[in-house]
PDB file of C-alpha atoms in Angstrom:
ATOM      1  CA  MET A  40     -77.719 239.412  33.053  1.00 57.00           C
ATOM      2  CA  ALA A  41     -79.470 237.316  30.427  1.00 60.00           C
ATOM      3  CA  LYS A  42     -77.701 236.972  27.104  1.00 71.00           C
ATOM      4  CA  LYS A  43     -79.448 238.422  24.070  1.00 69.00           C
ATOM      5  CA  ARG A  44     -79.646 235.783  21.365  1.00 68.00           C
ATOM      6  CA  TRP A  45     -79.144 236.465  17.676  1.00 64.00           C
ATOM      7  CA  ILE A  46     -79.373 234.437  14.482  1.00 61.00           C
ATOM      8  CA  ILE A  47     -75.818 234.192  13.163  1.00 65.00           C
ATOM      9  CA  PRO A  48     -75.710 232.548   9.717  1.00 62.00           C
ATOM     10  CA  PRO A  49     -72.530 230.919   8.396  1.00 65.00           C
ATOM     11  CA  GLU A  50     -70.110 233.144   6.513  1.00 68.00           C
ATOM     12  CA  HIS A  51     -69.157 232.567   2.864  1.00 64.00           C
ATOM     13  CA  ASN A  52     -71.635 229.723   2.487  1.00 75.00           C
ATOM     14  CA  GLY A  53     -72.775 229.116  -1.085  1.00 83.00           C
ATOM     15  CA  SER A  54     -75.320 226.527  -0.028  1.00 84.00           C
ATOM     16  CA  PHE A  55     -77.020 229.046   2.268  1.00 84.00           C
ATOM     17  CA  VAL A  56     -77.271 231.632  -0.505  1.00 84.00           C
ATOM     18  CA  ALA A  57     -78.533 229.075  -3.035  1.00 87.00           C
ATOM     19  CA  ASN A  58     -81.330 227.925  -0.751  1.00 87.00           C
ATOM     20  CA  MET A  59     -82.204 231.512   0.122  1.00 87.00           C
ATOM     21  CA  GLU A  60     -82.444 232.350  -3.591  1.00 90.00           C
ATOM     22  CA  MET A  61     -84.765 229.390  -4.108  1.00 91.00           C
ATOM     23  CA  VAL A  62     -87.104 230.416  -1.291  1.00 92.00           C
ATOM     24  CA  LEU A  63     -87.233 234.054  -2.431  1.00 91.00           C
ATOM     25  CA  ASP A  64     -87.997 232.959  -5.995  1.00 92.00           C
ATOM     26  CA  VAL A  65     -90.916 230.920  -4.674  1.00 94.00           C
ATOM     27  CA  TYR A  66     -92.230 233.925  -2.737  1.00 92.00           C
ATOM     28  CA  LYS A  67     -92.234 235.982  -5.957  1.00 91.00           C
ATOM     29  CA  ARG A  68     -94.775 233.688  -7.602  1.00 93.00           C
ATOM     30  CA  PRO A  69     -98.248 235.169  -8.157  1.00 93.00           C
ATOM     31  CA  ILE A  70    -101.215 233.644  -6.374  1.00 93.00           C
ATOM     32  CA  ASP A  71    -102.337 230.496  -8.167  1.00 96.00           C
ATOM     33  CA  PRO A  72    -105.106 228.214  -6.833  1.00 95.00           C
ATOM     34  CA  LYS A  73    -103.720 225.390  -8.971  1.00 96.00           C
ATOM     35  CA  ASN A  74    -100.260 225.744  -7.442  1.00 97.00           C
ATOM     36  CA  PRO A  75    -100.571 227.463  -4.050  1.00 96.00           C
ATOM     37  CA  VAL A  76     -97.477 228.417  -2.058  1.00 96.00           C
ATOM     38  CA  VAL A  77     -97.928 227.178   1.511  1.00 96.00           C
ATOM     39  CA  CYS A  78     -95.493 227.676   4.403  1.00 95.00           C
ATOM     40  CA  MET A  79     -95.361 225.161   7.244  1.00 95.00           C
ATOM     41  CA  ASP A  80     -93.682 225.182  10.647  1.00 94.00           C
ATOM     42  CA  GLU A  81     -94.015 223.500  14.022  1.00 93.00           C
ATOM     43  CA  SER A  82     -93.102 224.345  17.597  1.00 87.00           C
ATOM     44  CA  PRO A  83     -93.222 222.527  20.959  1.00 86.00           C
ATOM     45  CA  LYS A  84     -95.091 224.248  23.768  1.00 81.00           C
ATOM     46  CA  GLN A  85     -95.074 223.546  27.494  1.00 79.00           C
ATOM     47  CA  LEU A  86     -98.409 222.724  29.104  1.00 79.00           C
ATOM     48  CA  ILE A  87     -99.001 224.190  32.542  1.00 75.00           C
ATOM     49  CA  ALA A  88    -101.859 224.188  35.038  1.00 78.00           C
ATOM     50  CA  GLU A  89    -102.809 226.636  37.760  1.00 80.00           C
ATOM     51  CA  THR A  90    -102.188 225.480  41.332  1.00 80.00           C
ATOM     52  CA  LYS A  91    -104.501 228.121  42.808  1.00 84.00           C
ATOM     53  CA  VAL A  92    -107.837 229.462  41.591  1.00 85.00           C
ATOM     54  CA  PRO A  93    -107.204 232.695  39.641  1.00 84.00           C
ATOM     55  CA  ILE A  94    -108.951 235.894  40.662  1.00 86.00           C
ATOM     56  CA  PRO A  95    -111.179 236.894  37.722  1.00 87.00           C
ATOM     57  CA  ALA A  96    -111.003 240.309  36.136  1.00 86.00           C
ATOM     58  CA  SER A  97    -113.404 243.060  37.149  1.00 88.00           C
ATOM     59  CA  PRO A  98    -114.033 246.562  35.790  1.00 90.00           C
ATOM     60  CA  GLY A  99    -110.726 248.396  35.956  1.00 86.00           C
ATOM     61  CA  VAL A 100    -108.881 245.407  37.452  1.00 85.00           C
ATOM     62  CA  VAL A 101    -106.973 242.762  35.502  1.00 85.00           C
ATOM     63  CA  ALA A 102    -107.234 239.058  36.254  1.00 85.00           C
ATOM     64  CA  LYS A 103    -104.663 237.744  38.728  1.00 84.00           C
ATOM     65  CA  TYR A 104    -102.824 234.437  38.502  1.00 80.00           C
ATOM     66  CA  ASP A 105    -100.502 232.963  41.096  1.00 80.00           C
ATOM     67  CA  TYR A 106     -96.859 232.723  40.061  1.00 79.00           C
ATOM     68  CA  GLU A 107     -96.755 229.019  40.952  1.00 81.00           C
ATOM     69  CA  TYR A 108     -97.906 226.455  38.409  1.00 78.00           C
ATOM     70  CA  SER A 109     -97.596 222.747  37.717  1.00 82.00           C
ATOM     71  CA  ARG A 110     -95.998 221.243  34.632  1.00 79.00           C
ATOM     72  CA  CYS A 111     -98.216 218.992  32.519  1.00 78.00           C
ATOM     73  CA  GLY A 112     -95.813 217.930  29.810  1.00 82.00           C
ATOM     74  CA  VAL A 113     -95.521 219.387  26.318  1.00 84.00           C
ATOM     75  CA  CYS A 114     -97.467 219.389  23.085  1.00 86.00           C
ATOM     76  CA  ASN A 115     -96.581 220.314  19.521  1.00 90.00           C
ATOM     77  CA  ILE A 116     -98.165 222.952  17.305  1.00 90.00           C
ATOM     78  CA  PHE A 117     -98.246 222.533  13.532  1.00 94.00           C
ATOM     79  CA  LEU A 118     -99.084 225.618  11.499  1.00 92.00           C
ATOM     80  CA  ALA A 119     -99.515 226.041   7.754  1.00 94.00           C
ATOM     81  CA  CYS A 120    -100.333 229.293   5.983  1.00 92.00           C
ATOM     82  CA  GLU A 121    -100.838 230.452   2.420  1.00 93.00           C
ATOM     83  CA  PRO A 122     -99.486 234.022   2.590  1.00 89.00           C
ATOM     84  CA  LEU A 123    -101.021 235.436  -0.588  1.00 90.00           C
ATOM     85  CA  ALA A 124    -104.477 234.030   0.141  1.00 90.00           C
ATOM     86  CA  GLY A 125    -104.480 234.863   3.848  1.00 85.00           C
ATOM     87  CA  LYS A 126    -105.285 231.281   4.812  1.00 88.00           C
ATOM     88  CA  ARG A 127    -103.870 229.313   7.725  1.00 86.00           C
ATOM     89  CA  MET A 128    -104.517 226.097   9.616  1.00 90.00           C
ATOM     90  CA  VAL A 129    -103.317 224.926  13.029  1.00 89.00           C
ATOM     91  CA  LYS A 130    -103.099 221.441  14.503  1.00 91.00           C
ATOM     92  CA  ILE A 131    -102.107 220.379  18.018  1.00 89.00           C
ATOM     93  CA  THR A 132    -100.412 217.010  18.549  1.00 91.00           C
ATOM     94  CA  GLU A 133     -99.000 215.231  21.579  1.00 89.00           C
ATOM     95  CA  ARG A 134     -95.663 214.615  19.859  1.00 89.00           C
ATOM     96  CA  LYS A 135     -93.551 215.819  16.936  1.00 89.00           C
ATOM     97  CA  THR A 136     -92.704 212.588  15.144  1.00 94.00           C
ATOM     98  CA  LYS A 137     -92.454 211.616  11.490  1.00 96.00           C
ATOM     99  CA  LEU A 138     -95.968 210.222  11.721  1.00 96.00           C
ATOM    100  CA  ASP A 139     -97.338 213.502  13.086  1.00 96.00           C
ATOM    101  CA  TRP A 140     -95.702 215.514  10.321  1.00 97.00           C
ATOM    102  CA  ALA A 141     -96.857 213.129   7.597  1.00 97.00           C
ATOM    103  CA  SER A 142    -100.414 213.248   8.920  1.00 97.00           C
ATOM    104  CA  PHE A 143    -100.354 217.051   8.873  1.00 97.00           C
ATOM    105  CA  VAL A 144     -99.080 217.027   5.288  1.00 98.00           C
ATOM    106  CA  GLU A 145    -102.004 214.768   4.399  1.00 98.00           C
ATOM    107  CA  GLU A 146    -104.398 217.301   5.956  1.00 96.00           C
ATOM    108  CA  ILE A 147    -102.811 220.108   3.938  1.00 97.00           C
ATOM    109  CA  ALA A 148    -103.359 218.077   0.778  1.00 97.00           C
ATOM    110  CA  GLU A 149    -107.005 217.584   1.720  1.00 96.00           C
ATOM    111  CA  GLN A 150    -107.443 221.328   2.246  1.00 94.00           C
ATOM    112  CA  TYR A 151    -106.130 221.915  -1.277  1.00 96.00           C
ATOM    113  CA  GLU A 152    -107.822 219.009  -3.007  1.00 94.00           C
ATOM    114  CA  ARG A 153    -108.355 221.032  -6.204  1.00 95.00           C
ATOM    115  CA  ALA A 154    -104.712 222.085  -6.480  1.00 96.00           C
ATOM    116  CA  GLU A 155    -102.569 220.336  -9.053  1.00 96.00           C
ATOM    117  CA  LYS A 156     -99.352 220.935  -7.116  1.00 97.00           C
ATOM    118  CA  ILE A 157     -98.773 222.373  -3.651  1.00 98.00           C
ATOM    119  CA  THR A 158     -95.481 224.170  -3.020  1.00 98.00           C
ATOM    120  CA  LEU A 159     -94.608 223.602   0.638  1.00 98.00           C
ATOM    121  CA  VAL A 160     -91.925 225.809   2.222  1.00 97.00           C
ATOM    122  CA  MET A 161     -90.443 224.449   5.455  1.00 96.00           C
ATOM    123  CA  ASP A 162     -87.218 224.076   7.418  1.00 93.00           C
ATOM    124  CA  ASN A 163     -84.750 221.195   7.364  1.00 90.00           C
ATOM    125  CA  LEU A 164     -86.019 219.319  10.416  1.00 91.00           C
ATOM    126  CA  ASN A 165     -85.178 215.628  10.086  1.00 93.00           C
ATOM    127  CA  THR A 166     -88.864 214.641  10.133  1.00 95.00           C
ATOM    128  CA  HIS A 167     -89.700 216.927   7.199  1.00 96.00           C
ATOM    129  CA  LYS A 168     -88.605 214.436   4.559  1.00 96.00           C
ATOM    130  CA  PRO A 169     -90.429 212.321   1.944  1.00 96.00           C
ATOM    131  CA  GLY A 170     -89.273 209.213   3.788  1.00 96.00           C
ATOM    132  CA  SER A 171     -91.607 210.130   6.641  1.00 97.00           C
ATOM    133  CA  LEU A 172     -94.533 209.652   4.261  1.00 97.00           C
ATOM    134  CA  TYR A 173     -93.373 206.125   3.443  1.00 98.00           C
ATOM    135  CA  GLU A 174     -92.916 205.307   7.118  1.00 97.00           C
ATOM    136  CA  THR A 175     -96.479 206.436   7.826  1.00 97.00           C
ATOM    137  CA  PHE A 176     -98.566 205.351   4.830  1.00 98.00           C
ATOM    138  CA  PRO A 177     -98.601 202.396   2.415  1.00 97.00           C
ATOM    139  CA  PRO A 178     -96.185 202.914  -0.513  1.00 96.00           C
ATOM    140  CA  ASP A 179     -98.903 203.732  -3.058  1.00 97.00           C
ATOM    141  CA  LYS A 180    -100.499 206.363  -0.834  1.00 97.00           C
ATOM    142  CA  ALA A 181     -97.127 207.826   0.170  1.00 97.00           C
ATOM    143  CA  LYS A 182     -96.109 208.193  -3.485  1.00 97.00           C
ATOM    144  CA  ALA A 183     -99.450 209.747  -4.439  1.00 97.00           C
ATOM    145  CA  LEU A 184     -99.162 212.222  -1.577  1.00 97.00           C
ATOM    146  CA  TRP A 185     -95.551 213.098  -2.375  1.00 97.00           C
ATOM    147  CA  ASP A 186     -96.466 213.713  -6.032  1.00 97.00           C
ATOM    148  CA  ARG A 187     -98.914 216.400  -4.943  1.00 98.00           C
ATOM    149  CA  PHE A 188     -96.166 218.482  -3.337  1.00 98.00           C
ATOM    150  CA  GLU A 189     -93.080 220.439  -4.264  1.00 97.00           C
ATOM    151  CA  PHE A 190     -90.940 220.588  -1.125  1.00 97.00           C
ATOM    152  CA  VAL A 191     -88.841 223.753  -0.764  1.00 96.00           C
ATOM    153  CA  TYR A 192     -86.444 223.924   2.186  1.00 95.00           C
ATOM    154  CA  THR A 193     -85.084 227.025   3.871  1.00 93.00           C
ATOM    155  CA  PRO A 194     -81.291 227.135   4.349  1.00 90.00           C
ATOM    156  CA  LYS A 195     -79.820 225.456   7.387  1.00 85.00           C
ATOM    157  CA  HIS A 196     -79.793 228.048  10.156  1.00 82.00           C
ATOM    158  CA  GLY A 197     -82.115 230.136   7.992  1.00 83.00           C
ATOM    159  CA  SER A 198     -85.553 229.050   9.167  1.00 82.00           C
ATOM    160  CA  TRP A 199     -86.427 232.750   9.628  1.00 84.00           C
ATOM    161  CA  LEU A 200     -87.033 232.805   5.871  1.00 89.00           C
ATOM    162  CA  ASN A 201     -90.114 230.678   6.524  1.00 91.00           C
ATOM    163  CA  MET A 202     -93.169 232.919   6.886  1.00 90.00           C
ATOM    164  CA  ALA A 203     -94.937 230.236   8.927  1.00 90.00           C
ATOM    165  CA  GLU A 204     -92.311 230.712  11.650  1.00 87.00           C
ATOM    166  CA  ILE A 205     -93.336 234.341  11.968  1.00 83.00           C
ATOM    167  CA  GLU A 206     -96.994 233.326  12.105  1.00 82.00           C
ATOM    168  CA  LEU A 207     -96.111 231.028  14.997  1.00 82.00           C
ATOM    169  CA  ASN A 208     -94.432 233.932  16.776  1.00 77.00           C
ATOM    170  CA  VAL A 209     -97.639 235.935  16.430  1.00 74.00           C
ATOM    171  CA  LEU A 210     -99.671 233.009  17.722  1.00 71.00           C
ATOM    172  CA  THR A 211     -97.332 232.672  20.699  1.00 68.00           C
ATOM    173  CA  GLY A 212     -97.273 236.359  21.545  1.00 65.00           C
ATOM    174  CA  GLN A 213    -100.956 237.135  21.118  1.00 60.00           C
ATOM    175  CA  CYS A 214    -102.664 233.893  22.086  1.00 56.00           C
ATOM    176  CA  LEU A 215    -100.568 231.208  23.764  1.00 58.00           C
ATOM    177  CA  LYS A 216     -99.324 233.428  26.563  1.00 56.00           C
ATOM    178  CA  ARG A 217    -102.974 234.013  27.374  1.00 52.00           C
ATOM    179  CA  THR A 218    -103.968 230.385  26.658  1.00 51.00           C
ATOM    180  CA  LYS A 219    -106.378 231.462  23.916  1.00 50.00           C
ATOM    181  CA  VAL A 220    -105.257 229.255  21.044  1.00 49.00           C
ATOM    182  CA  SER A 221    -108.646 229.066  19.318  1.00 48.00           C
ATOM    183  CA  LEU A 222    -108.813 232.870  19.006  1.00 47.00           C
ATOM    184  CA  PHE A 223    -105.923 232.816  16.544  1.00 46.00           C
ATOM    185  CA  LEU A 224    -108.111 231.448  13.747  1.00 47.00           C
ATOM    186  CA  LYS A 225    -111.428 233.082  14.668  1.00 52.00           C
ATOM    187  CA  PRO A 226    -110.862 236.507  13.012  1.00 47.00           C
ATOM    188  CA  PHE A 227    -110.024 234.885   9.680  1.00 45.00           C
ATOM    189  CA  LYS A 228    -113.476 233.325   9.389  1.00 48.00           C
ATOM    190  CA  HIS A 229    -114.790 236.793   8.542  1.00 48.00           C
ATOM    191  CA  GLY A 230    -111.967 238.038   6.360  1.00 50.00           C
ATOM    192  CA  PHE A 231    -108.509 236.972   5.189  1.00 50.00           C
ATOM    193  CA  LYS A 232    -105.321 238.693   6.295  1.00 52.00           C
ATOM    194  CA  ILE A 233    -102.534 238.387   3.758  1.00 54.00           C
ATOM    195  CA  LEU A 234     -98.858 238.479   4.702  1.00 53.00           C
ATOM    196  CA  ARG A 235     -96.574 241.281   3.606  1.00 57.00           C
ATOM    197  CA  TYR A 236     -93.036 240.048   3.017  1.00 53.00           C
ATOM    198  CA  PHE A 237     -90.297 242.650   2.702  1.00 52.00           C
ATOM    199  CA  PHE A 238     -87.174 240.524   2.332  1.00 53.00           C
ATOM    200  CA  THR A 239     -86.949 240.188  -1.463  1.00 54.00           C
ATOM    201  CA  LYS A 240     -84.212 239.429  -3.947  1.00 51.00           C
ATOM    202  CA  HIS A 241     -83.936 243.150  -4.669  1.00 50.00           C
ATOM    203  CA  LYS A 242     -82.777 243.696  -1.097  1.00 47.00           C
ATOM    204  CA  LYS A 243     -80.127 241.009  -0.998  1.00 47.00           C
ATOM    205  CA  MET A 244     -76.391 241.222  -1.704  1.00 44.00           C
ATOM    206  CA  ALA A 245     -75.619 237.618  -2.513  1.00 41.00           C
ATOM    207  CA  CYS A 246     -72.293 238.418  -4.144  1.00 35.00           C
ATOM    208  CA  LYS A 247     -70.773 239.244  -0.755  1.00 40.00           C
ATOM    209  CA  MET A 248     -71.836 235.960   0.861  1.00 39.00           C
ATOM    210  CA  HIS A 249     -71.384 237.505   4.278  1.00 37.00           C
ATOM    211  CA  CYS A 250     -73.489 237.335   7.394  1.00 38.00           C
ATOM    212  CA  ASN A 251     -74.241 241.047   7.083  1.00 43.00           C
ATOM    213  CA  LEU A 252     -76.367 240.100   4.087  1.00 39.00           C
ATOM    214  CA  TYR A 253     -78.854 238.426   6.382  1.00 39.00           C
ATOM    215  CA  THR A 254     -78.663 240.393   9.621  1.00 40.00           C
ATOM    216  CA  LYS A 255     -79.059 243.739   7.818  1.00 41.00           C
ATOM    217  CA  TYR A 256     -82.538 242.848   6.585  1.00 38.00           C
ATOM    218  CA  PHE A 257     -83.700 240.635   9.410  1.00 39.00           C
ATOM    219  CA  LYS A 258     -85.852 243.483  10.764  1.00 42.00           C
ATOM    220  CA  HIS A 259     -87.887 243.487   7.566  1.00 42.00           C
ATOM    221  CA  LEU A 260     -88.977 239.898   8.134  1.00 41.00           C
ATOM    222  CA  ARG A 261     -90.587 240.842  11.413  1.00 42.00           C
ATOM    223  CA  GLN A 262     -92.698 243.523   9.723  1.00 46.00           C
ATOM    224  CA  LEU A 263     -94.603 241.290   7.332  1.00 42.00           C
ATOM    225  CA  LEU A 264     -97.722 241.185   9.504  1.00 39.00           C
ATOM    226  CA  LEU A 265     -98.161 244.931   9.533  1.00 40.00           C
ATOM    227  CA  ASP A 266    -101.918 245.197   9.880  1.00 42.00           C
ATOM    228  CA  PHE A 267    -102.332 242.051  11.939  1.00 41.00           C
ATOM    229  CA  PRO A 268    -105.216 242.656  14.373  1.00 42.00           C
ATOM    230  CA  PRO A 269    -104.717 242.132  18.118  1.00 41.00           C
ATOM    231  CA  PHE A 270    -106.669 239.355  19.749  1.00 36.00           C
ATOM    232  CA  SER A 271    -108.786 239.987  22.806  1.00 34.00           C
TER     233      SER A 271
END
């Protein structure tokens, strides 16, 4: 029987609570084009190929794929979203290195060229550091790029506070399992879909500093895309 996995945060951890407070304070900010709040996450995905020609769908009959497949390596998906504006961007890379992350950060900056400061919420992955900018770009460019951002990190073992992680789960469930990556962005060309975030400071109990503080409200995080349309 397969084990059911849970997110178990550390108990009595002041650092966890402090970082959680910081992230929730950022999420309370009103929408501001001069200082947008953007969430970023990344995830590796396995590439597979069919070994037999699938049988296409017909009226009343679903398409059929053979259970055998061949492995074709992995790729990495970068995703950034601005929850209050309903904007998101996706990039596929062959690897997940410091250079790849720094290049994606540069693209985010280009998308928000009129912003004075971009608040970027992300997890504590070792590549998500300012040093990656200096290892990728000349010092002057790295400094100029860093100055455009305010980096806000989720707590260690608390990446579920990052709304971009939930967006990636939606992308995986509705598109990647059906190999329709491009369909994820298509609906938003005709109208934005904002994110609804239910885990707020009013629903926390930081004084207890206990894991029940986080597991009790974990369900609310998974409800933030309430009216998210299915992809076909």
